[in-house]
mmCIF file of C-alpha atoms and ligand atoms in Angstrom:
data_model
loop_
_atom_site.group_PDB
_atom_site.id
_atom_site.type_symbol
_atom_site.label_atom_id
_atom_site.label_comp_id
_atom_site.label_asym_id
_atom_site.label_seq_id
_atom_site.Cartn_x
_atom_site.Cartn_y
_atom_site.Cartn_z
ATOM 1 C CA MET A 1 18.105 8.477 -11.336
ATOM 2 C CA LYS A 2 16.550 10.210 -8.314
ATOM 3 C CA ILE A 3 12.764 10.301 -8.047
ATOM 4 C CA LEU A 4 10.678 12.297 -5.591
ATOM 5 C CA GLY A 5 7.627 10.180 -4.709
ATOM 6 C CA ILE A 6 4.491 11.800 -3.296
ATOM 7 C CA GLU A 7 1.642 9.851 -1.712
ATOM 8 C CA THR A 8 -1.585 11.372 -0.359
ATOM 9 C CA SER A 9 -4.292 8.846 -1.207
ATOM 10 C CA CYS A 10 -5.723 8.426 2.284
ATOM 11 C CA ASP A 11 -4.621 9.566 5.733
ATOM 12 C CA GLU A 12 -0.831 9.557 5.219
ATOM 13 C CA THR A 13 0.931 12.564 3.745
ATOM 14 C CA ALA A 14 4.188 11.119 2.482
ATOM 15 C CA ALA A 15 7.208 12.037 0.394
ATOM 16 C CA ALA A 16 10.485 10.261 -0.286
ATOM 17 C CA ILE A 17 13.475 10.395 -2.553
ATOM 18 C CA VAL A 18 14.679 7.101 -3.985
ATOM 19 C CA GLU A 19 17.703 6.545 -6.192
ATOM 20 C CA ASN A 20 17.462 3.955 -8.974
ATOM 21 C CA GLY A 21 14.335 2.377 -7.522
ATOM 22 C CA SER A 22 15.918 0.787 -4.491
ATOM 23 C CA LYS A 23 18.161 3.184 -2.577
ATOM 24 C CA LEU A 24 16.226 5.177 -0.024
ATOM 25 C CA LEU A 25 17.675 8.693 0.377
ATOM 26 C CA SER A 26 14.813 9.979 2.526
ATOM 27 C CA ASN A 27 11.347 8.866 3.576
ATOM 28 C CA ILE A 28 9.021 11.202 5.492
ATOM 29 C CA SER A 29 5.388 10.936 6.418
ATOM 30 C CA ALA A 30 2.765 12.592 8.572
ATOM 31 C CA SER A 31 -0.374 10.722 9.490
ATOM 32 C CA SER A 32 -3.798 12.008 10.435
ATOM 33 C CA ALA A 33 -4.675 8.557 11.875
ATOM 34 C CA PRO A 34 -4.721 9.835 15.498
ATOM 35 C CA ILE A 35 -7.565 12.194 14.534
ATOM 36 C CA HIS A 36 -9.469 9.338 12.860
ATOM 37 C CA THR A 37 -8.952 7.155 15.910
ATOM 38 C CA LYS A 38 -11.150 9.597 17.842
ATOM 39 C CA THR A 39 -13.936 9.482 15.243
ATOM 40 C CA GLY A 40 -13.717 5.688 14.817
ATOM 41 C CA GLY A 41 -12.865 5.899 11.111
ATOM 42 C CA ILE A 42 -11.771 8.282 8.377
ATOM 43 C CA ILE A 43 -13.847 11.347 7.587
ATOM 44 C CA PRO A 44 -12.677 12.201 4.048
ATOM 45 C CA GLU A 45 -13.044 15.968 4.435
ATOM 46 C CA ILE A 46 -10.908 15.952 7.576
ATOM 47 C CA ALA A 47 -8.277 13.728 5.931
ATOM 48 C CA ALA A 48 -8.053 16.140 2.976
ATOM 49 C CA ARG A 49 -7.634 19.169 5.231
ATOM 50 C CA GLU A 50 -4.826 17.447 7.107
ATOM 51 C CA GLN A 51 -3.161 16.573 3.790
ATOM 52 C CA THR A 52 -3.193 20.235 2.846
ATOM 53 C CA LYS A 53 -1.550 21.225 6.128
ATOM 54 C CA SER A 54 1.181 18.608 5.947
ATOM 55 C CA ILE A 55 2.133 18.357 2.300
ATOM 56 C CA ILE A 56 4.660 21.209 2.053
ATOM 57 C CA PRO A 57 6.549 20.477 5.313
ATOM 58 C CA VAL A 58 6.687 16.770 4.449
ATOM 59 C CA ILE A 59 8.123 17.348 0.961
ATOM 60 C CA GLN A 60 10.517 19.959 2.327
ATOM 61 C CA LYS A 61 11.840 17.560 4.962
ATOM 62 C CA ALA A 62 12.188 14.714 2.431
ATOM 63 C CA ILE A 63 14.338 16.927 0.209
ATOM 64 C CA PHE A 64 16.266 18.294 3.159
ATOM 65 C CA ASP A 65 17.165 14.790 4.372
ATOM 66 C CA ALA A 66 18.247 13.654 0.908
ATOM 67 C CA ALA A 67 20.413 16.737 0.408
ATOM 68 C CA VAL A 68 22.468 15.718 3.408
ATOM 69 C CA ASP A 69 25.879 16.729 2.097
ATOM 70 C CA ASP A 70 24.932 20.157 0.862
ATOM 71 C CA ARG A 71 22.769 21.323 3.713
ATOM 72 C CA ARG A 72 25.597 21.779 6.204
ATOM 73 C CA THR A 73 26.968 24.751 4.347
ATOM 74 C CA VAL A 74 24.046 26.893 3.344
ATOM 75 C CA GLU A 75 20.780 27.996 4.841
ATOM 76 C CA ALA A 76 18.141 25.210 4.840
ATOM 77 C CA ASP A 77 15.356 26.473 2.576
ATOM 78 C CA PHE A 78 17.700 27.711 -0.071
ATOM 79 C CA VAL A 79 19.626 24.436 -0.133
ATOM 80 C CA THR A 80 16.439 22.403 -0.309
ATOM 81 C CA ILE A 81 15.204 24.182 -3.398
ATOM 82 C CA LYS A 82 18.585 24.331 -5.121
ATOM 83 C CA TRP A 83 19.306 20.657 -4.422
ATOM 84 C CA ALA A 84 15.886 19.580 -5.646
ATOM 85 C CA ARG A 85 16.180 21.525 -8.880
ATOM 86 C CA GLU A 86 19.606 20.129 -9.604
ATOM 87 C CA ASN A 87 19.233 16.542 -8.414
ATOM 88 C CA ILE A 88 15.692 15.313 -8.781
ATOM 89 C CA ASP A 89 15.130 13.692 -12.170
ATOM 90 C CA ALA A 90 11.370 13.153 -11.979
ATOM 91 C CA ILE A 91 8.360 13.586 -9.702
ATOM 92 C CA ALA A 92 6.081 10.594 -9.130
ATOM 93 C CA VAL A 93 2.663 10.990 -7.584
ATOM 94 C CA THR A 94 -0.197 8.699 -6.628
ATOM 95 C CA VAL A 95 -3.108 9.604 -8.907
ATOM 96 C CA GLY A 96 -5.508 6.920 -7.639
ATOM 97 C CA GLN A 97 -7.187 5.069 -6.182
ATOM 98 C CA GLY A 98 -8.137 6.696 -2.917
ATOM 99 C CA LEU A 99 -10.086 9.513 -1.331
ATOM 100 C CA ILE A 100 -10.523 12.168 -3.977
ATOM 101 C CA GLY A 101 -9.975 15.169 -1.674
ATOM 102 C CA SER A 102 -6.736 13.662 -0.364
ATOM 103 C CA LEU A 103 -5.467 12.594 -3.790
ATOM 104 C CA LEU A 104 -6.038 16.081 -5.194
ATOM 105 C CA VAL A 105 -3.621 17.606 -2.690
ATOM 106 C CA GLY A 106 -0.693 15.423 -3.764
ATOM 107 C CA VAL A 107 -1.479 15.559 -7.459
ATOM 108 C CA GLU A 108 -1.815 19.339 -7.623
ATOM 109 C CA VAL A 109 1.325 19.941 -5.549
ATOM 110 C CA ALA A 110 3.295 17.463 -7.704
ATOM 111 C CA LYS A 111 2.069 19.165 -10.859
ATOM 112 C CA THR A 112 3.025 22.572 -9.538
ATOM 113 C CA LEU A 113 6.546 21.449 -8.583
ATOM 114 C CA ALA A 114 6.977 19.677 -11.924
ATOM 115 C CA TRP A 115 6.051 22.863 -13.713
ATOM 116 C CA VAL A 116 8.174 25.200 -11.622
ATOM 117 C CA TRP A 117 11.244 22.918 -11.663
ATOM 118 C CA ASP A 118 10.563 21.695 -15.194
ATOM 119 C CA LYS A 119 10.638 18.010 -14.273
ATOM 120 C CA PRO A 120 8.810 15.085 -15.872
ATOM 121 C CA ILE A 121 5.888 13.675 -13.898
ATOM 122 C CA VAL A 122 5.068 9.983 -13.464
ATOM 123 C CA PRO A 123 1.468 8.996 -12.590
ATOM 124 C CA VAL A 124 1.320 6.171 -10.064
ATOM 125 C CA VAL A 125 -1.512 3.762 -9.293
ATOM 126 C CA HIS A 126 -1.603 3.128 -5.564
ATOM 127 C CA THR A 127 -2.326 -0.594 -5.501
ATOM 128 C CA LEU A 128 0.608 -1.324 -7.838
ATOM 129 C CA ALA A 129 2.995 0.959 -5.961
ATOM 130 C CA HIS A 130 2.268 -1.032 -2.797
ATOM 131 C CA VAL A 131 4.265 -3.932 -4.305
ATOM 132 C CA TYR A 132 7.549 -1.991 -4.395
ATOM 133 C CA PRO A 133 8.748 -2.157 -0.784
ATOM 134 C CA ASN A 134 9.921 -5.540 -2.047
ATOM 135 C CA TRP A 135 12.510 -3.744 -4.188
ATOM 136 C CA LEU A 136 13.301 -1.172 -1.515
ATOM 137 C CA SER A 137 14.490 -3.809 0.909
ATOM 138 C CA GLY A 138 16.757 -5.682 -1.567
ATOM 139 C CA PRO A 139 19.067 -6.923 -2.913
ATOM 140 C CA PRO A 140 18.330 -9.741 -3.350
ATOM 141 C CA PHE A 141 15.398 -8.776 -5.570
ATOM 142 C CA PRO A 142 12.454 -11.074 -6.328
ATOM 143 C CA GLU A 143 12.660 -13.372 -9.313
ATOM 144 C CA PHE A 144 9.873 -13.363 -11.933
ATOM 145 C CA PRO A 145 7.267 -14.672 -12.393
ATOM 146 C CA THR A 146 6.159 -13.686 -8.938
ATOM 147 C CA VAL A 147 2.815 -13.838 -7.159
ATOM 148 C CA VAL A 148 1.956 -10.749 -5.112
ATOM 149 C CA LEU A 149 -0.624 -10.557 -2.360
ATOM 150 C CA THR A 150 -1.557 -6.907 -1.795
ATOM 151 C CA VAL A 151 -3.719 -6.497 1.269
ATOM 152 C CA SER A 152 -4.675 -3.161 2.756
ATOM 153 C CA GLY A 153 -7.625 -1.004 3.711
ATOM 154 C CA GLY A 154 -8.176 -0.092 0.061
ATOM 155 C CA HIS A 155 -7.433 -3.335 -1.742
ATOM 156 C CA THR A 156 -7.135 -7.097 -1.579
ATOM 157 C CA ASN A 157 -5.539 -8.265 -4.799
ATOM 158 C CA ILE A 158 -3.453 -11.120 -6.098
ATOM 159 C CA PHE A 159 -1.237 -10.160 -9.028
ATOM 160 C CA LEU A 160 0.910 -12.340 -11.201
ATOM 161 C CA MET A 161 3.908 -10.253 -12.258
ATOM 162 C CA GLU A 162 5.885 -11.533 -15.202
ATOM 163 C CA GLY A 163 8.200 -8.535 -14.979
ATOM 164 C CA HIS A 164 7.958 -4.841 -14.174
ATOM 165 C CA HIS A 165 5.260 -3.259 -16.370
ATOM 166 C CA SER A 166 3.382 -6.555 -16.356
ATOM 167 C CA PHE A 167 0.749 -6.963 -13.686
ATOM 168 C CA LYS A 168 -1.889 -9.581 -14.267
ATOM 169 C CA LEU A 169 -4.729 -9.231 -11.778
ATOM 170 C CA ILE A 170 -5.708 -12.814 -11.024
ATOM 171 C CA GLY A 171 -7.858 -12.216 -7.959
ATOM 172 C CA GLU A 172 -9.505 -9.427 -6.004
ATOM 173 C CA THR A 173 -12.123 -8.885 -3.347
ATOM 174 C CA ARG A 174 -15.714 -8.858 -4.473
ATOM 175 C CA ASP A 175 -16.779 -6.643 -1.576
ATOM 176 C CA ASP A 176 -14.829 -5.559 1.516
ATOM 177 C CA THR A 177 -11.040 -5.653 1.624
ATOM 178 C CA ALA A 178 -9.162 -7.630 4.272
ATOM 179 C CA GLY A 179 -8.212 -4.334 5.952
ATOM 180 C CA GLU A 180 -11.848 -3.234 6.048
ATOM 181 C CA ALA A 181 -12.796 -6.551 7.639
ATOM 182 C CA PHE A 182 -10.186 -5.994 10.365
ATOM 183 C CA ASP A 183 -11.319 -2.384 10.835
ATOM 184 C CA LYS A 184 -15.072 -3.096 10.920
ATOM 185 C CA ILE A 185 -14.804 -6.090 13.255
ATOM 186 C CA ALA A 186 -12.412 -4.160 15.513
ATOM 187 C CA ARG A 187 -14.971 -1.396 15.771
ATOM 188 C CA PHE A 188 -17.660 -3.889 16.686
ATOM 189 C CA ILE A 189 -15.426 -5.379 19.400
ATOM 190 C CA GLY A 190 -14.848 -1.857 20.736
ATOM 191 C CA LEU A 191 -11.275 -1.363 19.496
ATOM 192 C CA SER A 192 -10.019 1.824 17.948
ATOM 193 C CA TYR A 193 -9.005 2.603 14.347
ATOM 194 C CA PRO A 194 -6.918 1.239 12.655
ATOM 195 C CA GLY A 195 -8.402 -2.105 13.596
ATOM 196 C CA GLY A 196 -5.731 -4.445 12.205
ATOM 197 C CA PRO A 197 -2.974 -3.682 14.714
ATOM 198 C CA ALA A 198 -5.526 -3.530 17.552
ATOM 199 C CA ILE A 199 -6.912 -6.976 16.689
ATOM 200 C CA GLN A 200 -3.407 -8.391 16.330
ATOM 201 C CA LYS A 201 -2.467 -7.149 19.787
ATOM 202 C CA LEU A 202 -5.617 -8.383 21.502
ATOM 203 C CA ALA A 203 -5.458 -11.734 19.662
ATOM 204 C CA GLN A 204 -2.184 -12.610 21.355
ATOM 205 C CA GLY A 205 -3.954 -13.809 24.473
ATOM 206 C CA GLY A 206 -6.983 -15.300 22.698
ATOM 207 C CA ASP A 207 -7.957 -18.706 21.360
ATOM 208 C CA PRO A 208 -8.305 -18.646 17.530
ATOM 209 C CA LYS A 209 -10.550 -21.735 17.611
ATOM 210 C CA SER A 210 -12.990 -20.446 20.227
ATOM 211 C CA VAL A 211 -15.439 -18.683 17.887
ATOM 212 C CA SER A 212 -16.611 -20.609 14.855
ATOM 213 C CA LEU A 213 -16.273 -18.322 11.828
ATOM 214 C CA PRO A 214 -16.587 -19.049 8.094
ATOM 215 C CA ARG A 215 -13.615 -19.018 5.679
ATOM 216 C CA PRO A 216 -15.355 -17.146 2.821
ATOM 217 C CA MET A 217 -14.600 -18.438 -0.716
ATOM 218 C CA ILE A 218 -11.707 -20.566 0.516
ATOM 219 C CA ALA A 219 -12.752 -23.495 -1.656
ATOM 220 C CA SER A 220 -13.617 -21.549 -4.818
ATOM 221 C CA LYS A 221 -11.340 -22.300 -7.777
ATOM 222 C CA ASP A 222 -10.739 -18.624 -8.581
ATOM 223 C CA PHE A 223 -8.499 -16.290 -6.594
ATOM 224 C CA ASP A 224 -11.200 -13.848 -5.520
ATOM 225 C CA PHE A 225 -12.120 -12.971 -1.953
ATOM 226 C CA SER A 226 -15.211 -11.867 -0.060
ATOM 227 C CA PHE A 227 -14.895 -10.461 3.432
ATOM 228 C CA SER A 228 -18.145 -8.568 3.999
ATOM 229 C CA GLY A 229 -19.922 -11.615 5.465
ATOM 230 C CA LEU A 230 -17.284 -12.086 8.126
ATOM 231 C CA LYS A 231 -18.367 -9.107 10.144
ATOM 232 C CA THR A 232 -21.979 -10.334 10.054
ATOM 233 C CA ALA A 233 -20.757 -13.751 11.229
ATOM 234 C CA VAL A 234 -18.868 -12.203 14.167
ATOM 235 C CA VAL A 235 -21.907 -10.106 15.135
ATOM 236 C CA ARG A 236 -24.153 -13.164 14.917
ATOM 237 C CA GLN A 237 -21.849 -15.326 17.026
ATOM 238 C CA ALA A 238 -21.465 -12.604 19.631
ATOM 239 C CA GLY A 239 -25.263 -12.384 19.830
ATOM 240 C CA VAL A 240 -25.641 -16.116 20.509
ATOM 241 C CA LYS A 241 -23.049 -16.417 23.260
ATOM 242 C CA SER A 242 -20.879 -13.987 25.140
ATOM 243 C CA TYR A 243 -17.262 -14.387 24.120
ATOM 244 C CA LYS A 244 -14.161 -12.798 25.514
ATOM 245 C CA LYS A 245 -12.936 -9.944 23.323
ATOM 246 C CA LYS A 246 -9.549 -11.562 22.913
ATOM 247 C CA ASP A 247 -11.176 -14.754 21.604
ATOM 248 C CA LEU A 248 -13.234 -12.783 19.068
ATOM 249 C CA ALA A 249 -10.043 -11.012 17.980
ATOM 250 C CA ALA A 250 -7.997 -14.206 17.696
ATOM 251 C CA SER A 251 -10.748 -16.017 15.767
ATOM 252 C CA THR A 252 -11.208 -13.081 13.385
ATOM 253 C CA GLN A 253 -7.498 -12.858 12.672
ATOM 254 C CA ALA A 254 -7.246 -16.612 12.079
ATOM 255 C CA ALA A 255 -10.227 -16.609 9.669
ATOM 256 C CA ILE A 256 -8.967 -13.699 7.540
ATOM 257 C CA ILE A 257 -5.429 -15.010 7.384
ATOM 258 C CA GLU A 258 -6.349 -18.572 6.557
ATOM 259 C CA VAL A 259 -8.269 -17.420 3.484
ATOM 260 C CA LEU A 260 -5.527 -15.033 2.314
ATOM 261 C CA GLU A 261 -2.826 -17.590 2.798
ATOM 262 C CA THR A 262 -4.630 -20.552 1.211
ATOM 263 C CA LYS A 263 -5.533 -18.697 -1.974
ATOM 264 C CA THR A 264 -2.135 -17.068 -2.347
ATOM 265 C CA LEU A 265 -0.248 -20.331 -1.973
ATOM 266 C CA ARG A 266 -2.598 -21.942 -4.470
ATOM 267 C CA ALA A 267 -1.764 -19.171 -6.961
ATOM 268 C CA VAL A 268 1.971 -19.754 -6.422
ATOM 269 C CA GLU A 269 1.459 -23.384 -7.306
ATOM 270 C CA LYS A 270 -0.830 -22.837 -10.286
ATOM 271 C CA TYR A 271 1.364 -20.193 -11.943
ATOM 272 C CA LYS A 272 4.661 -21.891 -11.042
ATOM 273 C CA ALA A 273 5.876 -18.673 -9.477
ATOM 274 C CA LYS A 274 9.548 -18.343 -8.579
ATOM 275 C CA SER A 275 8.835 -16.016 -5.669
ATOM 276 C CA LEU A 276 6.033 -14.716 -3.467
ATOM 277 C CA LEU A 277 5.657 -11.091 -2.355
ATOM 278 C CA LEU A 278 3.563 -9.621 0.400
ATOM 279 C CA ALA A 279 2.415 -5.992 0.240
ATOM 280 C CA GLY A 280 -0.030 -3.471 1.755
ATOM 281 C CA GLY A 281 -0.890 -2.345 5.264
ATOM 282 C CA VAL A 282 -2.218 -5.747 6.345
ATOM 283 C CA ALA A 283 1.209 -7.186 5.447
ATOM 284 C CA ALA A 284 2.258 -5.710 8.789
ATOM 285 C CA ASN A 285 0.335 -8.557 10.416
ATOM 286 C CA GLN A 286 2.794 -10.843 12.201
ATOM 287 C CA MET A 287 0.730 -14.002 11.805
ATOM 288 C CA LEU A 288 0.339 -13.473 8.056
ATOM 289 C CA ARG A 289 4.046 -12.718 7.664
ATOM 290 C CA SER A 290 5.296 -15.699 9.581
ATOM 291 C CA GLN A 291 2.798 -18.240 8.243
ATOM 292 C CA LEU A 292 3.326 -17.294 4.612
ATOM 293 C CA LYS A 293 7.087 -17.524 5.024
ATOM 294 C CA GLU A 294 6.805 -20.853 6.735
ATOM 295 C CA LYS A 295 4.415 -22.461 4.267
ATOM 296 C CA SER A 296 5.587 -20.968 0.963
ATOM 297 C CA PRO A 297 7.515 -23.340 -1.321
ATOM 298 C CA VAL A 298 9.370 -20.403 -2.998
ATOM 299 C CA PRO A 299 11.477 -17.476 -1.668
ATOM 300 C CA THR A 300 9.021 -15.193 0.128
ATOM 301 C CA TYR A 301 9.539 -11.465 0.553
ATOM 302 C CA VAL A 302 7.929 -9.631 3.446
ATOM 303 C CA PRO A 303 9.021 -5.992 3.518
ATOM 304 C CA PRO A 304 9.703 -4.124 6.774
ATOM 305 C CA VAL A 305 6.468 -3.080 8.447
ATOM 306 C CA GLU A 306 7.187 0.656 8.071
ATOM 307 C CA LEU A 307 7.341 0.280 4.283
ATOM 308 C CA CYS A 308 4.124 -1.792 4.087
ATOM 309 C CA THR A 309 1.800 1.035 5.064
ATOM 310 C CA ASP A 310 1.367 4.022 2.727
ATOM 311 C CA ASN A 311 4.583 5.910 1.988
ATOM 312 C CA GLY A 312 6.331 7.989 -0.663
ATOM 313 C CA ALA A 313 9.192 5.527 -1.106
ATOM 314 C CA PHE A 314 7.096 2.866 -2.815
ATOM 315 C CA VAL A 315 5.678 5.522 -5.123
ATOM 316 C CA ALA A 316 9.187 6.560 -6.215
ATOM 317 C CA SER A 317 10.383 2.972 -6.549
ATOM 318 C CA TYR A 318 7.370 1.960 -8.663
ATOM 319 C CA ALA A 319 7.961 4.990 -10.891
ATOM 320 C CA PHE A 320 11.578 3.985 -11.519
ATOM 321 C CA TYR A 321 10.785 0.410 -12.497
ATOM 322 C CA ASN A 322 7.655 1.344 -14.465
ATOM 323 C CA TYR A 323 8.819 4.659 -15.839
ATOM 324 C CA PHE A 324 6.162 6.341 -17.961
ATOM 325 C CA THR A 325 5.527 10.062 -18.148
ATOM 326 C CA ILE A 326 2.613 12.013 -19.530
ATOM 327 C CA PRO A 327 2.149 15.751 -20.136
ATOM 328 C CA ARG A 328 1.816 17.671 -16.882
ATOM 329 C CA ASN A 329 -1.578 19.054 -17.846
ATOM 330 C CA LYS A 330 -2.940 15.530 -18.453
ATOM 331 C CA ILE A 331 -2.546 14.271 -14.895
ATOM 332 C CA PHE A 332 -5.636 14.114 -12.717
ATOM 333 C CA ALA A 333 -6.639 12.458 -9.465
ATOM 334 C CA GLN A 334 -8.839 9.374 -9.990
ATOM 335 C CA ALA A 335 -10.804 8.047 -7.045
ATOM 336 C CA ASP A 336 -11.671 4.586 -8.339
ATOM 337 C CA THR A 337 -9.310 1.728 -9.059
ATOM 338 C CA TYR A 338 -10.391 0.852 -12.550
ATOM 339 C CA THR A 339 -10.233 4.352 -13.973
ATOM 340 C CA ALA A 340 -6.800 4.776 -12.410
ATOM 341 C CA LEU A 341 -5.606 1.416 -13.716
ATOM 342 C CA GLY A 342 -7.032 1.939 -17.174
ATOM 343 C CA LYS A 343 -5.860 5.490 -17.602
ATOM 344 C CA TYR A 344 -2.478 5.499 -15.980
ATOM 345 C CA ALA A 345 -1.061 2.013 -15.806
ATOM 346 C CA LYS A 346 -0.093 0.134 -18.917
ATOM 347 C CA ASN A 347 -0.054 -3.662 -19.232
ATOM 348 C CA ILE A 348 -2.431 -4.311 -16.391
ATOM 349 C CA TYR A 349 -5.105 -6.771 -17.134
ATOM 350 C CA ARG A 350 -7.653 -8.899 -15.421
ATOM 351 C CA SER A 351 -7.190 -12.561 -16.199
ATOM 352 C CA SER A 352 -10.180 -14.302 -17.741
HETATM 353 O O1 LIG B 401 -1.884 0.226 3.103
HETATM 354 P P1 LIG B 401 -2.566 0.974 4.193
HETATM 355 O O2 LIG B 401 -1.714 1.748 5.153
HETATM 356 O O3 LIG B 401 -3.604 1.982 3.628
HETATM 357 C C1 LIG B 401 -4.455 1.665 2.545
HETATM 358 O O4 LIG B 401 -4.036 1.819 1.374
HETATM 359 O O5 LIG B 401 -5.556 1.186 2.864
HETATM 360 O O6 LIG B 401 -3.441 -0.124 4.977
HETATM 361 C C2 LIG B 401 -4.215 0.196 6.103
HETATM 362 C C3 LIG B 401 -4.910 -1.086 6.577
HETATM 363 C C4 LIG B 401 -5.918 -0.847 7.687
HETATM 364 O O7 LIG B 401 -7.123 -1.504 7.351
HETATM 365 C C5 LIG B 401 -5.268 -1.482 8.920
HETATM 366 O O8 LIG B 401 -6.211 -1.974 9.856
HETATM 367 C C6 LIG B 401 -4.459 -2.596 8.288
HETATM 368 O O9 LIG B 401 -3.945 -2.026 7.096
HETATM 369 N N1 LIG B 401 -3.362 -3.050 9.152
HETATM 370 C C7 LIG B 401 -3.296 -4.291 9.701
HETATM 371 C C8 LIG B 401 -2.132 -4.311 10.526
HETATM 372 N N2 LIG B 401 -1.523 -3.091 10.429
HETATM 373 C C9 LIG B 401 -2.287 -2.334 9.572
HETATM 374 N N3 LIG B 401 -4.116 -5.360 9.583
HETATM 375 C C10 LIG B 401 -3.800 -6.467 10.288
HETATM 376 N N4 LIG B 401 -2.728 -6.560 11.106
HETATM 377 C C11 LIG B 401 -1.868 -5.522 11.247
HETATM 378 N N5 LIG B 401 -0.818 -5.631 12.061
HETATM 379 ZN ZN1 LIG B 402 -2.287 1.845 0.645
#
């Protein structure tokens, strides 16, 4: 089964074609991040406009790349459309959560294509789709039950997955996400957006023990997080004494990662997980990747960095393993997580 996955929840315009959930036939994306770097963060209206400009060329190129055998013979546009009509079995699209103006672009284009080509449409919840690079880089595939740490700009969640279709949310952030903490502190230090990679780079030469920072909620028995106080702590420390930027960066990175890692490994132990998965944009962080792998008592999956950040491939892969279609006129963009989870994802529940 070949699925076209479309992702436009934030600043990436992405499309991919994936066969049977794990074979990548194409994976294309265009990012408006360089524009947001100049403004120091995302301006939703600008992100949505860029989505509109990029969506058709990105989808076209994804189909063109997947149709590799046919395209040599006939003229490109014609082949693209003919191949898509004949070969794509379903269209999957991120319906939420995310920036509403950006989401609308992907959802409405997906709906239009589904109508014109008469294909089923699969609604996809972004935070769950983020888990699926772990199936795109196999075999081997993770064994269930598995604990998943999803860390990005939009979410910081720990899921217990007992199988596909079964996501138990056992922990989440109560305020800022880990990605937001990286981004906000980076901005304070004077680094550009996105802050995570910038902090990682600067931290290389810094001393992670130089600035004393809290480890929020590290000792709490639940699996929730709280990162909003960390930025205040960095600002306060920087006001008391002047630190080198690289030391602030290294200490910030160490604080965020220690909390993520401690709680995730505790969840692995409590739920007797057979594997551990890392997902989301922050999963690109080298320290998080290597430390989790080193300390985890079970097989630990850390997908390639290029699949961790937003892309169409994880949307298509999620849709294959969690296949569920609804009438084309019943699909809408949903900005907030809980409406998206409740409306479009079955068998997701918050543990008591
Ligand atoms: O998954 P993603 O591309 O988009 C969202 O769904 O949010 O994640 C983007 C987030 C940003 O906050 C960015 O700073 C963070 O991922 N990030 C990193 C690294 N690369 C990206 N954080 C820490 N270290 C990195 N190397
Ligand atoms: Zn994301």
